[in-house]
């Protein structure tokens, strides 16, 4: 028995440490055989853990070898793993495919709050909703679903998942650009996806940088005029190209 903030608490079946020894002695003297404090030894598994790990290691290698010649099964397993990661149902079913994929969207929006309304984000969100509508509601059925789809569908999902994992964020100018080869292969033109606005660019650019850019593009007289303006007015003029 004890008292806490809720009042009197009674916990039945507990034994005080001071009483444990005397109860054990009483049990031994009475010939009961087993003391009140003895525990039942856990039963041994039918198959020892070392043997189980040995056998399942051989089974794992056999699965790997068989997958080399069955592309449809391998791609279905990979697509299922990616779906569990990219569509937010991590705990629905564990996967033996030990490939990790991390969606980068949340970190991108952390660094670029205006990203959500961009053309790129809109296209990605549309693709996500389309895949969610096609996949079974129960994530445990995803592997069978992918296995029964044509390869174009499976590869299409792998493209979607891989695209959502790309993270080319940098904190400083210069240095190595790991995403440059991909951007080059895509013939990426950022003017198709991004336009400078006060919220996405001009509010974030240092004053000296803006003045230098205007001076280079329109002449020192325009830059000098902008330098005397208040920040809001200066930003609007820069956005208009004036």
PDB file of C-alpha atoms in Angstrom:
ATOM      1  CA  UNK A   1       0.000   0.000   0.000  1.00  0.00           C
ATOM      2  CA  UNK A   2       1.165   3.498  -0.795  1.00  0.00           C
ATOM      3  CA  UNK A   3      -0.127   7.037  -1.225  1.00  0.00           C
ATOM      4  CA  UNK A   4       0.385   9.203  -4.304  1.00  0.00           C
ATOM      5  CA  UNK A   5      -1.240  12.369  -5.669  1.00  0.00           C
ATOM      6  CA  UNK A   6      -4.426  10.416  -6.430  1.00  0.00           C
ATOM      7  CA  UNK A   7      -4.770   9.000  -2.924  1.00  0.00           C
ATOM      8  CA  UNK A   8      -4.401   5.459  -1.567  1.00  0.00           C
ATOM      9  CA  UNK A   9      -2.870   2.930  -3.979  1.00  0.00           C
ATOM     10  CA  UNK A  10      -3.105  -0.835  -3.355  1.00  0.00           C
ATOM     11  CA  UNK A  11      -0.907  -3.206  -5.355  1.00  0.00           C
ATOM     12  CA  UNK A  12      -1.712  -6.836  -4.686  1.00  0.00           C
ATOM     13  CA  UNK A  13       0.652  -9.791  -4.986  1.00  0.00           C
ATOM     14  CA  UNK A  14       3.806  -7.865  -4.125  1.00  0.00           C
ATOM     15  CA  UNK A  15       6.247  -9.105  -1.470  1.00  0.00           C
ATOM     16  CA  UNK A  16       8.428  -6.900   0.700  1.00  0.00           C
ATOM     17  CA  UNK A  17      12.154  -7.580   0.433  1.00  0.00           C
ATOM     18  CA  UNK A  18      12.268  -8.187   4.172  1.00  0.00           C
ATOM     19  CA  UNK A  19       9.753 -11.033   3.808  1.00  0.00           C
ATOM     20  CA  UNK A  20      11.307 -12.763   0.776  1.00  0.00           C
ATOM     21  CA  UNK A  21      14.051 -14.575   2.703  1.00  0.00           C
ATOM     22  CA  UNK A  22      11.738 -15.873   5.410  1.00  0.00           C
ATOM     23  CA  UNK A  23       9.240 -17.136   2.830  1.00  0.00           C
ATOM     24  CA  UNK A  24      12.005 -18.944   0.970  1.00  0.00           C
ATOM     25  CA  UNK A  25      13.146 -20.613   4.183  1.00  0.00           C
ATOM     26  CA  UNK A  26       9.586 -21.597   5.083  1.00  0.00           C
ATOM     27  CA  UNK A  27       9.156 -23.215   1.691  1.00  0.00           C
ATOM     28  CA  UNK A  28      12.396 -25.178   2.079  1.00  0.00           C
ATOM     29  CA  UNK A  29      11.544 -26.379   5.620  1.00  0.00           C
ATOM     30  CA  UNK A  30       8.079 -27.425   4.583  1.00  0.00           C
ATOM     31  CA  UNK A  31       9.468 -29.537   1.788  1.00  0.00           C
ATOM     32  CA  UNK A  32       7.426 -27.688  -0.818  1.00  0.00           C
ATOM     33  CA  UNK A  33      10.372 -27.973  -3.152  1.00  0.00           C
ATOM     34  CA  UNK A  34      10.069 -24.588  -4.867  1.00  0.00           C
ATOM     35  CA  UNK A  35      10.379 -21.330  -2.960  1.00  0.00           C
ATOM     36  CA  UNK A  36       7.955 -18.449  -3.413  1.00  0.00           C
ATOM     37  CA  UNK A  37      10.662 -16.387  -5.080  1.00  0.00           C
ATOM     38  CA  UNK A  38      11.920 -18.973  -7.576  1.00  0.00           C
ATOM     39  CA  UNK A  39      11.211 -18.386 -11.246  1.00  0.00           C
ATOM     40  CA  UNK A  40      10.192 -20.891 -13.869  1.00  0.00           C
ATOM     41  CA  UNK A  41      13.101 -21.473 -16.245  1.00  0.00           C
ATOM     42  CA  UNK A  42      12.259 -20.384 -19.775  1.00  0.00           C
ATOM     43  CA  UNK A  43      11.742 -23.211 -22.200  1.00  0.00           C
ATOM     44  CA  UNK A  44      14.377 -23.663 -24.876  1.00  0.00           C
ATOM     45  CA  UNK A  45      13.345 -22.982 -28.478  1.00  0.00           C
ATOM     46  CA  UNK A  46      12.913 -25.991 -30.729  1.00  0.00           C
ATOM     47  CA  UNK A  47      15.623 -24.609 -33.044  1.00  0.00           C
ATOM     48  CA  UNK A  48      18.694 -22.931 -31.469  1.00  0.00           C
ATOM     49  CA  UNK A  49      19.241 -19.323 -32.506  1.00  0.00           C
ATOM     50  CA  UNK A  50      22.661 -20.071 -34.004  1.00  0.00           C
ATOM     51  CA  UNK A  51      21.189 -22.774 -36.232  1.00  0.00           C
ATOM     52  CA  UNK A  52      18.251 -20.551 -37.203  1.00  0.00           C
ATOM     53  CA  UNK A  53      20.614 -17.752 -38.254  1.00  0.00           C
ATOM     54  CA  UNK A  54      22.757 -20.250 -40.159  1.00  0.00           C
ATOM     55  CA  UNK A  55      19.838 -21.691 -42.112  1.00  0.00           C
ATOM     56  CA  UNK A  56      18.202 -18.339 -42.860  1.00  0.00           C
ATOM     57  CA  UNK A  57      21.553 -16.987 -44.074  1.00  0.00           C
ATOM     58  CA  UNK A  58      21.621 -19.741 -46.680  1.00  0.00           C
ATOM     59  CA  UNK A  59      17.986 -18.964 -47.546  1.00  0.00           C
ATOM     60  CA  UNK A  60      18.797 -15.259 -47.930  1.00  0.00           C
ATOM     61  CA  UNK A  61      21.653 -15.993 -50.332  1.00  0.00           C
ATOM     62  CA  UNK A  62      19.386 -18.315 -52.322  1.00  0.00           C
ATOM     63  CA  UNK A  63      16.745 -15.566 -52.599  1.00  0.00           C
ATOM     64  CA  UNK A  64      19.403 -13.115 -53.784  1.00  0.00           C
ATOM     65  CA  UNK A  65      20.659 -15.510 -56.451  1.00  0.00           C
ATOM     66  CA  UNK A  66      17.148 -16.328 -57.670  1.00  0.00           C
ATOM     67  CA  UNK A  67      16.292 -12.619 -57.943  1.00  0.00           C
ATOM     68  CA  UNK A  68      19.099 -12.135 -60.461  1.00  0.00           C
ATOM     69  CA  UNK A  69      17.064 -14.040 -63.025  1.00  0.00           C
ATOM     70  CA  UNK A  70      13.592 -12.761 -62.125  1.00  0.00           C
ATOM     71  CA  UNK A  71      13.575  -9.035 -62.793  1.00  0.00           C
ATOM     72  CA  UNK A  72       9.836  -8.641 -62.261  1.00  0.00           C
ATOM     73  CA  UNK A  73      10.001  -9.985 -58.689  1.00  0.00           C
ATOM     74  CA  UNK A  74      13.072  -7.903 -57.874  1.00  0.00           C
ATOM     75  CA  UNK A  75      11.569  -4.672 -59.191  1.00  0.00           C
ATOM     76  CA  UNK A  76       8.280  -5.369 -57.386  1.00  0.00           C
ATOM     77  CA  UNK A  77      10.164  -5.829 -54.103  1.00  0.00           C
ATOM     78  CA  UNK A  78      12.104  -2.610 -54.683  1.00  0.00           C
ATOM     79  CA  UNK A  79       8.980  -0.648 -55.605  1.00  0.00           C
ATOM     80  CA  UNK A  80       7.220  -1.943 -52.473  1.00  0.00           C
ATOM     81  CA  UNK A  81      10.119  -0.829 -50.277  1.00  0.00           C
ATOM     82  CA  UNK A  82      10.143   2.605 -51.882  1.00  0.00           C
ATOM     83  CA  UNK A  83       6.366   2.903 -51.527  1.00  0.00           C
ATOM     84  CA  UNK A  84       6.584   2.181 -47.806  1.00  0.00           C
ATOM     85  CA  UNK A  85       9.146   4.977 -47.459  1.00  0.00           C
ATOM     86  CA  UNK A  86       7.775   7.606 -49.834  1.00  0.00           C
ATOM     87  CA  UNK A  87       4.054   7.308 -49.035  1.00  0.00           C
ATOM     88  CA  UNK A  88       4.445   7.410 -45.266  1.00  0.00           C
ATOM     89  CA  UNK A  89       3.370   3.896 -44.266  1.00  0.00           C
ATOM     90  CA  UNK A  90       6.609   2.729 -42.679  1.00  0.00           C
ATOM     91  CA  UNK A  91       5.061   0.511 -40.025  1.00  0.00           C
ATOM     92  CA  UNK A  92       2.555  -1.347 -42.140  1.00  0.00           C
ATOM     93  CA  UNK A  93       4.941  -4.137 -43.007  1.00  0.00           C
ATOM     94  CA  UNK A  94       8.643  -4.770 -42.442  1.00  0.00           C
ATOM     95  CA  UNK A  95      10.723  -5.321 -45.557  1.00  0.00           C
ATOM     96  CA  UNK A  96      13.665  -7.652 -46.187  1.00  0.00           C
ATOM     97  CA  UNK A  97      14.889  -5.220 -48.867  1.00  0.00           C
ATOM     98  CA  UNK A  98      17.630  -3.282 -47.114  1.00  0.00           C
ATOM     99  CA  UNK A  99      17.653  -0.229 -49.336  1.00  0.00           C
ATOM    100  CA  UNK A 100      16.752   3.099 -47.761  1.00  0.00           C
ATOM    101  CA  UNK A 101      15.054   5.993 -49.514  1.00  0.00           C
ATOM    102  CA  UNK A 102      14.362   9.341 -47.877  1.00  0.00           C
ATOM    103  CA  UNK A 103      11.930  11.878 -49.276  1.00  0.00           C
ATOM    104  CA  UNK A 104      13.504  15.352 -49.272  1.00  0.00           C
ATOM    105  CA  UNK A 105      10.343  17.472 -49.564  1.00  0.00           C
ATOM    106  CA  UNK A 106      10.073  18.474 -45.901  1.00  0.00           C
ATOM    107  CA  UNK A 107      13.647  19.767 -45.760  1.00  0.00           C
ATOM    108  CA  UNK A 108      13.210  21.640 -49.047  1.00  0.00           C
ATOM    109  CA  UNK A 109      10.153  23.470 -47.704  1.00  0.00           C
ATOM    110  CA  UNK A 110      12.046  24.278 -44.511  1.00  0.00           C
ATOM    111  CA  UNK A 111      14.657  26.169 -46.509  1.00  0.00           C
ATOM    112  CA  UNK A 112      12.243  27.537 -49.138  1.00  0.00           C
ATOM    113  CA  UNK A 113       8.833  28.400 -47.607  1.00  0.00           C
ATOM    114  CA  UNK A 114       7.468  29.511 -51.009  1.00  0.00           C
ATOM    115  CA  UNK A 115       8.198  26.112 -52.555  1.00  0.00           C
ATOM    116  CA  UNK A 116       4.728  24.682 -51.840  1.00  0.00           C
ATOM    117  CA  UNK A 117       3.071  26.907 -54.434  1.00  0.00           C
ATOM    118  CA  UNK A 118       5.647  26.390 -57.149  1.00  0.00           C
ATOM    119  CA  UNK A 119       5.115  24.571 -60.430  1.00  0.00           C
ATOM    120  CA  UNK A 120       7.548  21.826 -59.432  1.00  0.00           C
ATOM    121  CA  UNK A 121       5.783  21.152 -56.123  1.00  0.00           C
ATOM    122  CA  UNK A 122       2.391  21.145 -57.838  1.00  0.00           C
ATOM    123  CA  UNK A 123       3.529  18.532 -60.359  1.00  0.00           C
ATOM    124  CA  UNK A 124       5.071  16.363 -57.619  1.00  0.00           C
ATOM    125  CA  UNK A 125       1.922  16.569 -55.491  1.00  0.00           C
ATOM    126  CA  UNK A 126      -0.247  15.635 -58.451  1.00  0.00           C
ATOM    127  CA  UNK A 127       1.888  12.565 -59.145  1.00  0.00           C
ATOM    128  CA  UNK A 128       1.744  11.558 -55.477  1.00  0.00           C
ATOM    129  CA  UNK A 129      -2.043  11.708 -55.365  1.00  0.00           C
ATOM    130  CA  UNK A 130      -2.265   9.701 -58.592  1.00  0.00           C
ATOM    131  CA  UNK A 131      -0.095   6.911 -57.170  1.00  0.00           C
ATOM    132  CA  UNK A 132      -1.950   6.883 -53.859  1.00  0.00           C
ATOM    133  CA  UNK A 133      -5.204   6.451 -55.777  1.00  0.00           C
ATOM    134  CA  UNK A 134      -3.795   3.499 -57.743  1.00  0.00           C
ATOM    135  CA  UNK A 135      -2.160   1.566 -54.921  1.00  0.00           C
ATOM    136  CA  UNK A 136      -4.258  -0.679 -52.651  1.00  0.00           C
ATOM    137  CA  UNK A 137      -5.369   0.899 -49.374  1.00  0.00           C
ATOM    138  CA  UNK A 138      -3.657  -1.841 -47.364  1.00  0.00           C
ATOM    139  CA  UNK A 139       0.127  -1.515 -47.654  1.00  0.00           C
ATOM    140  CA  UNK A 140       0.474  -5.256 -47.040  1.00  0.00           C
ATOM    141  CA  UNK A 141      -1.008  -5.776 -50.515  1.00  0.00           C
ATOM    142  CA  UNK A 142       1.462  -3.543 -52.316  1.00  0.00           C
ATOM    143  CA  UNK A 143       3.980  -6.246 -53.235  1.00  0.00           C
ATOM    144  CA  UNK A 144       1.338  -8.435 -54.876  1.00  0.00           C
ATOM    145  CA  UNK A 145      -0.043  -5.369 -56.659  1.00  0.00           C
ATOM    146  CA  UNK A 146       3.340  -4.390 -58.106  1.00  0.00           C
ATOM    147  CA  UNK A 147       4.053  -8.008 -59.014  1.00  0.00           C
ATOM    148  CA  UNK A 148       0.898  -8.136 -61.138  1.00  0.00           C
ATOM    149  CA  UNK A 149       1.535  -4.821 -62.930  1.00  0.00           C
ATOM    150  CA  UNK A 150       3.340  -4.328 -66.209  1.00  0.00           C
ATOM    151  CA  UNK A 151       6.984  -3.292 -66.028  1.00  0.00           C
ATOM    152  CA  UNK A 152       6.156   0.198 -67.283  1.00  0.00           C
ATOM    153  CA  UNK A 153       3.984   0.772 -64.209  1.00  0.00           C
ATOM    154  CA  UNK A 154       6.604  -0.546 -61.793  1.00  0.00           C
ATOM    155  CA  UNK A 155       9.374   1.469 -63.419  1.00  0.00           C
ATOM    156  CA  UNK A 156       7.123   4.520 -63.422  1.00  0.00           C
ATOM    157  CA  UNK A 157       6.748   4.280 -59.660  1.00  0.00           C
ATOM    158  CA  UNK A 158      10.492   3.797 -59.183  1.00  0.00           C
ATOM    159  CA  UNK A 159      11.024   6.987 -61.199  1.00  0.00           C
ATOM    160  CA  UNK A 160       8.505   8.847 -59.002  1.00  0.00           C
ATOM    161  CA  UNK A 161      10.106   7.638 -55.758  1.00  0.00           C
ATOM    162  CA  UNK A 162      13.671   8.289 -56.886  1.00  0.00           C
ATOM    163  CA  UNK A 163      12.768  11.790 -58.064  1.00  0.00           C
ATOM    164  CA  UNK A 164      11.310  12.596 -54.638  1.00  0.00           C
ATOM    165  CA  UNK A 165      14.533  11.516 -52.934  1.00  0.00           C
ATOM    166  CA  UNK A 166      16.806  13.991 -54.750  1.00  0.00           C
ATOM    167  CA  UNK A 167      18.452  16.521 -52.414  1.00  0.00           C
ATOM    168  CA  UNK A 168      20.774  19.051 -54.037  1.00  0.00           C
ATOM    169  CA  UNK A 169      20.498  21.780 -51.382  1.00  0.00           C
ATOM    170  CA  UNK A 170      23.673  23.786 -50.753  1.00  0.00           C
ATOM    171  CA  UNK A 171      24.443  26.454 -48.196  1.00  0.00           C
ATOM    172  CA  UNK A 172      27.285  28.217 -50.004  1.00  0.00           C
ATOM    173  CA  UNK A 173      28.155  29.321 -53.528  1.00  0.00           C
ATOM    174  CA  UNK A 174      30.896  27.516 -55.349  1.00  0.00           C
ATOM    175  CA  UNK A 175      32.227  24.091 -54.574  1.00  0.00           C
ATOM    176  CA  UNK A 176      31.191  20.805 -56.095  1.00  0.00           C
ATOM    177  CA  UNK A 177      27.630  20.489 -57.394  1.00  0.00           C
ATOM    178  CA  UNK A 178      26.746  16.797 -57.100  1.00  0.00           C
ATOM    179  CA  UNK A 179      23.467  17.295 -58.954  1.00  0.00           C
ATOM    180  CA  UNK A 180      25.041  19.009 -61.973  1.00  0.00           C
ATOM    181  CA  UNK A 181      25.332  15.844 -64.109  1.00  0.00           C
ATOM    182  CA  UNK A 182      21.648  15.042 -63.517  1.00  0.00           C
ATOM    183  CA  UNK A 183      20.520  18.597 -64.263  1.00  0.00           C
ATOM    184  CA  UNK A 184      22.601  18.592 -67.447  1.00  0.00           C
ATOM    185  CA  UNK A 185      21.158  15.264 -68.599  1.00  0.00           C
ATOM    186  CA  UNK A 186      17.645  16.614 -67.952  1.00  0.00           C
ATOM    187  CA  UNK A 187      18.373  19.795 -69.962  1.00  0.00           C
ATOM    188  CA  UNK A 188      16.969  21.625 -66.942  1.00  0.00           C
ATOM    189  CA  UNK A 189      15.891  25.221 -67.534  1.00  0.00           C
ATOM    190  CA  UNK A 190      15.048  26.834 -64.190  1.00  0.00           C
ATOM    191  CA  UNK A 191      13.041  29.580 -65.926  1.00  0.00           C
ATOM    192  CA  UNK A 192      10.406  26.907 -66.570  1.00  0.00           C
ATOM    193  CA  UNK A 193       9.970  26.323 -62.836  1.00  0.00           C
ATOM    194  CA  UNK A 194      11.015  29.452 -60.965  1.00  0.00           C
ATOM    195  CA  UNK A 195      10.530  33.199 -61.237  1.00  0.00           C
ATOM    196  CA  UNK A 196      12.111  35.751 -58.874  1.00  0.00           C
ATOM    197  CA  UNK A 197       9.595  37.456 -56.591  1.00  0.00           C
ATOM    198  CA  UNK A 198      10.026  39.553 -53.461  1.00  0.00           C
ATOM    199  CA  UNK A 199       9.221  36.525 -51.260  1.00  0.00           C
ATOM    200  CA  UNK A 200      11.315  34.002 -53.171  1.00  0.00           C
ATOM    201  CA  UNK A 201      14.354  36.136 -53.953  1.00  0.00           C
ATOM    202  CA  UNK A 202      14.478  39.938 -53.623  1.00  0.00           C
ATOM    203  CA  UNK A 203      13.637  40.046 -49.908  1.00  0.00           C
ATOM    204  CA  UNK A 204      16.466  37.600 -49.288  1.00  0.00           C
ATOM    205  CA  UNK A 205      19.186  39.314 -51.342  1.00  0.00           C
ATOM    206  CA  UNK A 206      21.521  41.740 -49.507  1.00  0.00           C
ATOM    207  CA  UNK A 207      21.066  45.400 -50.449  1.00  0.00           C
ATOM    208  CA  UNK A 208      24.585  45.696 -51.850  1.00  0.00           C
ATOM    209  CA  UNK A 209      23.991  42.722 -54.130  1.00  0.00           C
ATOM    210  CA  UNK A 210      20.810  44.275 -55.543  1.00  0.00           C
ATOM    211  CA  UNK A 211      22.475  47.618 -56.164  1.00  0.00           C
ATOM    212  CA  UNK A 212      25.437  45.960 -57.918  1.00  0.00           C
ATOM    213  CA  UNK A 213      23.114  43.942 -60.154  1.00  0.00           C
ATOM    214  CA  UNK A 214      21.047  46.993 -61.128  1.00  0.00           C
ATOM    215  CA  UNK A 215      24.208  49.004 -61.760  1.00  0.00           C
ATOM    216  CA  UNK A 216      25.517  46.314 -64.094  1.00  0.00           C
ATOM    217  CA  UNK A 217      22.230  45.916 -65.944  1.00  0.00           C
ATOM    218  CA  UNK A 218      20.900  49.504 -66.102  1.00  0.00           C
ATOM    219  CA  UNK A 219      23.731  51.825 -65.136  1.00  0.00           C
ATOM    220  CA  UNK A 220      25.004  53.529 -61.961  1.00  0.00           C
ATOM    221  CA  UNK A 221      22.328  56.240 -62.037  1.00  0.00           C
ATOM    222  CA  UNK A 222      19.536  53.688 -61.629  1.00  0.00           C
ATOM    223  CA  UNK A 223      21.443  51.882 -58.906  1.00  0.00           C
ATOM    224  CA  UNK A 224      21.957  55.125 -57.020  1.00  0.00           C
ATOM    225  CA  UNK A 225      18.246  55.909 -57.194  1.00  0.00           C
ATOM    226  CA  UNK A 226      17.331  52.474 -55.861  1.00  0.00           C
ATOM    227  CA  UNK A 227      19.844  52.810 -53.032  1.00  0.00           C
ATOM    228  CA  UNK A 228      17.906  55.792 -51.680  1.00  0.00           C
ATOM    229  CA  UNK A 229      14.557  53.974 -51.722  1.00  0.00           C
ATOM    230  CA  UNK A 230      12.973  52.183 -48.797  1.00  0.00           C
ATOM    231  CA  UNK A 231      13.357  48.419 -48.867  1.00  0.00           C
ATOM    232  CA  UNK A 232       9.783  47.624 -49.978  1.00  0.00           C
ATOM    233  CA  UNK A 233       9.872  50.126 -52.832  1.00  0.00           C
ATOM    234  CA  UNK A 234      13.342  48.992 -53.865  1.00  0.00           C
ATOM    235  CA  UNK A 235      12.206  45.365 -54.003  1.00  0.00           C
ATOM    236  CA  UNK A 236       9.174  46.215 -56.173  1.00  0.00           C
ATOM    237  CA  UNK A 237      11.308  48.160 -58.615  1.00  0.00           C
ATOM    238  CA  UNK A 238      13.825  45.339 -58.886  1.00  0.00           C
ATOM    239  CA  UNK A 239      11.038  42.818 -59.430  1.00  0.00           C
ATOM    240  CA  UNK A 240       9.714  44.927 -62.284  1.00  0.00           C
ATOM    241  CA  UNK A 241      13.164  45.179 -63.793  1.00  0.00           C
ATOM    242  CA  UNK A 242      13.323  48.927 -63.177  1.00  0.00           C
TER     243      UNK A 242
END
